[in-house]
Coordinates of C-alpha atoms and ligand atoms in Angstrom, one line a residue:
X271 CA -23.4 -11.3 -2.1
X272 CA -21.5 -10.9 -5.3
X273 CA -18.9 -8.0 -5.7
X274 CA -21.3 -6.2 -8.0
X275 CA -24.1 -6.0 -5.3
X276 CA -24.9 -2.3 -5.4
X277 CA -25.4 -2.0 -1.7
X278 CA -21.7 -2.9 -1.1
X279 CA -20.5 0.1 -2.9
X280 CA -20.7 3.8 -1.9
X281 CA -23.9 5.4 -3.2
X282 CA -23.6 7.6 -6.2
X283 CA -26.5 9.7 -5.1
X284 CA -27.7 10.2 -1.6
X285 CA -30.3 12.4 0.0
X286 CA -30.4 12.8 3.7
X287 CA -33.5 14.4 5.3
X288 CA -34.1 16.4 2.2
X289 CA -37.1 19.2 2.3
X290 CA -37.8 21.8 -0.1
X291 CA -40.3 24.6 0.7
X292 CA -41.3 27.1 -2.0
X293 CA -42.8 30.5 -1.2
X294 CA -43.4 31.8 2.2
X295 CA -46.2 32.4 4.8
X296 CA -49.7 31.5 3.5
X297 CA -48.3 30.6 0.0
X298 CA -45.8 28.2 1.4
X299 CA -45.6 24.9 -0.5
X300 CA -43.8 21.9 1.1
X301 CA -42.7 20.3 -2.1
X302 CA -40.6 17.7 -0.3
X303 CA -40.7 16.6 3.4
X304 CA -37.7 14.8 4.8
X305 CA -36.9 12.5 2.0
X306 CA -34.0 9.9 2.7
X307 CA -32.9 8.0 -0.6
X308 CA -29.7 6.4 -1.8
X309 CA -29.0 5.2 -5.4
X310 CA -26.2 3.0 -5.8
X311 CA -23.9 2.0 -8.9
X312 CA -25.8 -0.2 -11.2
X313 CA -29.2 0.8 -9.7
X314 CA -32.0 1.9 -11.9
X315 CA -34.7 3.8 -9.7
X316 CA -38.2 4.9 -10.9
X317 CA -40.0 7.7 -9.1
X318 CA -43.8 7.6 -9.5
X319 CA -46.7 9.6 -7.7
X320 CA -49.6 11.9 -8.4
X321 CA -49.0 15.5 -10.0
X322 CA -47.5 17.6 -7.5
X323 CA -46.3 14.9 -5.3
X324 CA -42.7 16.2 -5.6
X325 CA -41.2 14.1 -8.4
X326 CA -39.5 17.0 -10.4
X327 CA -38.5 18.8 -7.2
X328 CA -36.6 15.6 -6.1
X329 CA -34.9 15.3 -9.5
X330 CA -33.8 18.9 -9.6
X331 CA -32.3 18.7 -6.1
X332 CA -30.5 15.5 -6.9
X333 CA -29.0 17.1 -10.0
X334 CA -27.8 20.1 -8.1
X335 CA -30.2 22.5 -10.1
X336 CA -31.9 23.6 -6.9
X337 CA -30.7 23.4 -3.2
X338 CA -32.7 22.0 -0.4
X339 CA -34.3 24.2 2.3
X340 CA -33.1 21.4 4.8
X341 CA -31.0 18.3 4.6
X342 CA -28.2 17.4 2.3
X343 CA -27.7 16.0 -1.2
X344 CA -24.5 14.1 -2.0
X345 CA -23.4 13.1 -5.5
X346 CA -20.5 10.7 -5.5
X347 CA -19.9 11.5 -1.7
X348 CA -19.7 15.3 -2.4
X349 CA -22.3 17.4 -0.5
X350 CA -23.7 19.9 -3.1
X351 CA -24.6 22.4 -0.6
X352 CA -21.0 23.1 0.2
X353 CA -19.8 23.9 -3.3
X354 CA -19.2 27.2 -4.9
X355 CA -21.4 27.9 -8.1
X356 CA -18.4 27.0 -10.4
X357 CA -17.5 23.8 -8.6
X358 CA -21.2 22.8 -8.7
X359 CA -21.4 23.4 -12.3
X360 CA -18.2 21.4 -12.9
X361 CA -19.6 18.4 -10.8
X362 CA -22.9 18.6 -12.8
X363 CA -21.3 18.5 -16.1
X364 CA -18.9 15.7 -15.3
X365 CA -21.0 13.4 -13.0
X366 CA -24.7 14.1 -13.9
X367 CA -26.5 13.6 -17.0
X368 CA -30.1 15.3 -16.9
X369 CA -32.9 14.8 -19.2
X370 CA -35.3 17.8 -18.9
X371 CA -39.0 17.3 -19.2
X372 CA -39.0 19.7 -22.0
X373 CA -35.5 18.8 -23.5
X374 CA -33.7 22.1 -23.0
X375 CA -31.7 21.8 -26.4
X376 CA -29.8 24.7 -27.7
X377 CA -31.7 25.8 -30.9
X378 CA -28.7 27.2 -32.7
X379 CA -26.7 24.0 -32.3
X380 CA -27.4 20.8 -34.4
X381 CA -28.1 17.4 -32.7
X382 CA -24.4 16.3 -32.7
X383 CA -23.2 19.9 -31.4
X384 CA -25.8 19.8 -28.6
X385 CA -24.5 16.4 -27.4
X386 CA -20.9 17.2 -27.7
X387 CA -21.1 20.6 -26.2
X388 CA -20.7 19.4 -22.4
X389 CA -17.8 17.2 -23.5
X390 CA -16.0 20.1 -25.0
X391 CA -16.5 22.2 -22.2
X392 CA -14.8 19.5 -20.1
X393 CA -11.8 19.8 -22.5
X394 CA -12.5 16.9 -24.8
X395 CA -11.3 17.6 -28.3
X396 CA -13.9 18.6 -30.7
X397 CA -13.3 15.6 -33.0
X398 CA -13.5 13.1 -30.3
X399 CA -16.6 14.8 -28.6
X400 CA -18.3 14.6 -32.1
X401 CA -17.4 11.1 -32.4
X402 CA -18.9 10.3 -29.0
X403 CA -22.0 12.2 -30.0
X404 CA -22.5 10.2 -33.1
X405 CA -22.2 7.0 -31.2
X406 CA -24.7 8.1 -28.7
X407 CA -27.2 9.1 -31.4
X408 CA -26.6 5.7 -33.1
X409 CA -27.4 4.0 -29.8
X410 CA -30.7 5.9 -29.6
X411 CA -31.6 5.0 -33.3
X412 CA -31.2 8.5 -34.6
X413 CA -27.8 8.5 -36.2
X414 CA -29.2 10.3 -39.3
X415 CA -30.2 13.3 -37.3
X416 CA -26.8 14.5 -36.3
X417 CA -26.7 17.6 -38.3
X418 CA -30.2 18.4 -37.9
X419 CA -31.2 21.5 -35.6
X420 CA -33.9 21.0 -32.9
X421 CA -36.6 23.2 -34.6
X422 CA -36.3 20.7 -37.6
X423 CA -37.1 17.6 -35.4
X424 CA -40.2 16.1 -33.9
X425 CA -40.7 16.1 -30.2
X426 CA -39.9 12.4 -29.9
X427 CA -36.6 13.1 -31.9
X428 CA -35.6 16.0 -29.7
X429 CA -36.3 13.8 -26.7
X430 CA -34.0 11.2 -27.8
X431 CA -31.1 13.8 -28.6
X432 CA -31.7 15.3 -24.9
X433 CA -31.3 11.6 -23.7
X434 CA -28.0 11.1 -25.8
X435 CA -26.7 14.3 -24.4
X436 CA -27.2 13.0 -20.8
X437 CA -25.5 9.7 -21.7
X438 CA -22.5 11.0 -23.3
X439 CA -19.1 10.6 -21.4
X440 CA -18.7 8.7 -18.3
X441 CA -21.5 10.2 -16.1
X442 CA -22.2 8.1 -13.2
X443 CA -25.5 9.6 -12.5
X444 CA -28.4 9.9 -15.0
X445 CA -31.6 11.7 -14.0
X446 CA -34.4 11.8 -16.2
X447 CA -37.8 13.5 -16.0
X448 CA -40.4 11.4 -18.0
X449 CA -37.8 10.6 -20.7
X450 CA -40.3 8.6 -22.6
X451 CA -43.2 11.3 -22.6
X452 CA -43.0 12.2 -26.2
X453 CA -42.1 8.6 -27.6
X454 CA -44.4 5.9 -29.0
X455 CA -44.4 2.5 -26.9
X456 CA -41.8 0.8 -29.1
X457 CA -39.3 3.9 -29.0
X458 CA -39.9 4.3 -25.4
X459 CA -39.0 0.7 -24.5
X460 CA -35.8 1.1 -26.8
X461 CA -34.8 4.1 -24.7
X462 CA -35.5 2.3 -21.5
X463 CA -33.3 -0.6 -22.7
X464 CA -30.5 1.9 -23.3
X465 CA -31.0 3.5 -19.6
X466 CA -31.0 -0.2 -18.3
X467 CA -27.9 -1.0 -20.1
X468 CA -26.1 2.2 -18.7
X469 CA -27.0 1.0 -15.2
X470 CA -26.0 -2.6 -15.8
X471 CA -22.6 -1.1 -17.0
X472 CA -22.2 0.7 -13.6
X473 CA -24.2 3.9 -13.6
X474 CA -27.0 4.9 -11.3
X475 CA -30.2 6.3 -12.7
X476 CA -33.3 7.9 -11.5
X477 CA -36.3 8.3 -13.7
X478 CA -39.6 9.9 -13.1
X479 CA -42.4 8.2 -14.9
X480 CA -46.1 7.8 -15.0
X481 CA -46.2 4.5 -16.7
X482 CA -46.0 1.3 -14.4
X483 CA -44.8 -0.6 -17.5
X484 CA -41.8 1.8 -17.8
X485 CA -41.2 1.6 -14.1
X486 CA -40.8 -2.2 -14.4
X487 CA -37.4 -1.7 -16.0
X488 CA -36.1 -0.3 -12.8
X489 CA -34.7 -2.1 -9.7
X490 CA -36.7 -0.1 -7.3
X491 CA -39.8 2.1 -7.6
X492 CA -40.1 4.8 -5.2
X493 CA -43.8 6.2 -4.8
X494 CA -44.0 9.8 -3.7
X495 CA -47.1 11.3 -2.0
X496 CA -47.4 14.9 -0.9
X497 CA -43.7 15.3 -0.8
X498 CA -42.8 12.1 1.2
X499 CA -41.8 8.6 0.2
X500 CA -45.1 6.8 0.7
X501 CA -43.5 3.3 -0.3
X502 CA -41.0 1.6 -2.2
X503 CA -41.5 -1.4 -4.4
X504 CA -39.3 -3.9 -6.4
X505 CA -39.3 -3.8 -10.3
X506 CA -38.5 -7.4 -10.9
X507 CA -36.9 -8.2 -14.3
X508 CA -36.2 -11.4 -16.0
X509 CA -33.8 -11.6 -18.9
X510 CA -34.1 -7.6 -19.3
X511 CA -37.7 -7.9 -20.0
X512 CA -40.1 -5.8 -17.7
X513 CA -42.5 -7.7 -15.5
X514 CA -45.4 -6.6 -13.4
X515 CA -44.5 -4.3 -10.5
X516 CA -46.3 -4.8 -7.1
X517 CA -48.3 -1.7 -6.4
X518 CA -48.2 -0.4 -2.8
X519 CA -52.1 -0.9 -2.7
X520 CA -51.3 -4.7 -3.3
X521 CA -52.8 -4.7 -6.7
X522 CA -50.6 -5.8 -9.5
X523 CA -50.1 -3.0 -12.2
X524 CA -48.6 -3.5 -15.6
Ligands
ATP730 N1 -40.9 27.1 -8.2 C1 -42.0 26.7 -7.5 N2 -42.5 27.5 -6.7 C2 -43.7 27.4 -6.1 N3 -44.2 26.1 -6.0 C3 -43.5 25.1 -6.6 C4 -42.4 25.4 -7.4 N4 -41.9 24.2 -8.0 C5 -42.8 23.2 -7.4 N5 -43.8 23.9 -6.8 C6 -44.8 23.0 -6.0 O1 -44.2 22.0 -5.2 C7 -45.0 20.8 -5.5 C8 -44.3 19.7 -6.2 O2 -44.0 19.9 -7.6 P1 -43.3 19.0 -8.5 O3 -43.2 19.9 -9.8 O4 -42.2 18.5 -7.8 O5 -44.4 17.9 -8.8 P2 -44.4 16.7 -9.7 O6 -44.6 15.4 -8.9 O7 -43.3 16.7 -10.6 O8 -45.7 16.9 -10.5 P3 -46.1 16.7 -12.2 O9 -46.4 15.1 -12.2 O10 -47.3 17.4 -12.3 O11 -44.9 16.9 -12.9 C9 -46.4 21.2 -6.2 O12 -47.2 21.6 -5.2 C10 -45.8 22.6 -7.0 O13 -46.9 23.4 -7.2
MG731 MG1 -42.9 17.0 -12.7

């Protein structure tokens, strides 16, 4: 085992017997049921499953945007359930980059300002935060959009700004809900390469995706069904290029 083997280091994200029930009585929905999952430094995990299987619920709980009905979520060893609102917000801002399915950009701020904001809230000087934002935009191939407002961008451009915002700073955990949904296939692949590189540099990432060819960039694919982990498979890679992922049914999907 090399010293970079992810399993030898503490998990960046750990879910222990996590359940989430929405509603009450007859309207009760068990969105997640007893999920155990750990993501280690350097690991890129894809989450797949049918609509309603609990993928977004899993991601919001992992990012501390929602709390479980039962069980515990730990980020960098800290149990989120025990934190005050303020401490939870601090931990989320410093440790977690979150790419929302609907981007969640602030309309009154430019692309660069949207990306720099969490850093400035953390006390990084404005000029430094802007420089970091420009670097992140360049990395995603949209450096020329720095001073553009979200309403003047396409959906795919906004999605890349949202990804840049999640990657800025030294966030150890990147959570992305369908981060390639609005992108053409070439741009989608480029974004996945950026996420992959971030994990290779030591971050941990969990990404919801419907596309098997995107999941192939991951080290592991977690398949959810009815709020439970139905199976896990390996996303094997050679030289950074995605290859086929064995599907739990035994059939090979691309
Ligand atoms: N706030 C909520 N109130 C009530 N039920 C909810 C709520 N959020 C999610 N659910 C229910 O929990 C289950 C899991 O939802 P979730 O959004 O996690 O699914 P998903 O796998 O992300 O689906 P999709 O692929 O359509 O995005 C669904 O049955 C959904 O209707
Ligand atoms: Mg969802």
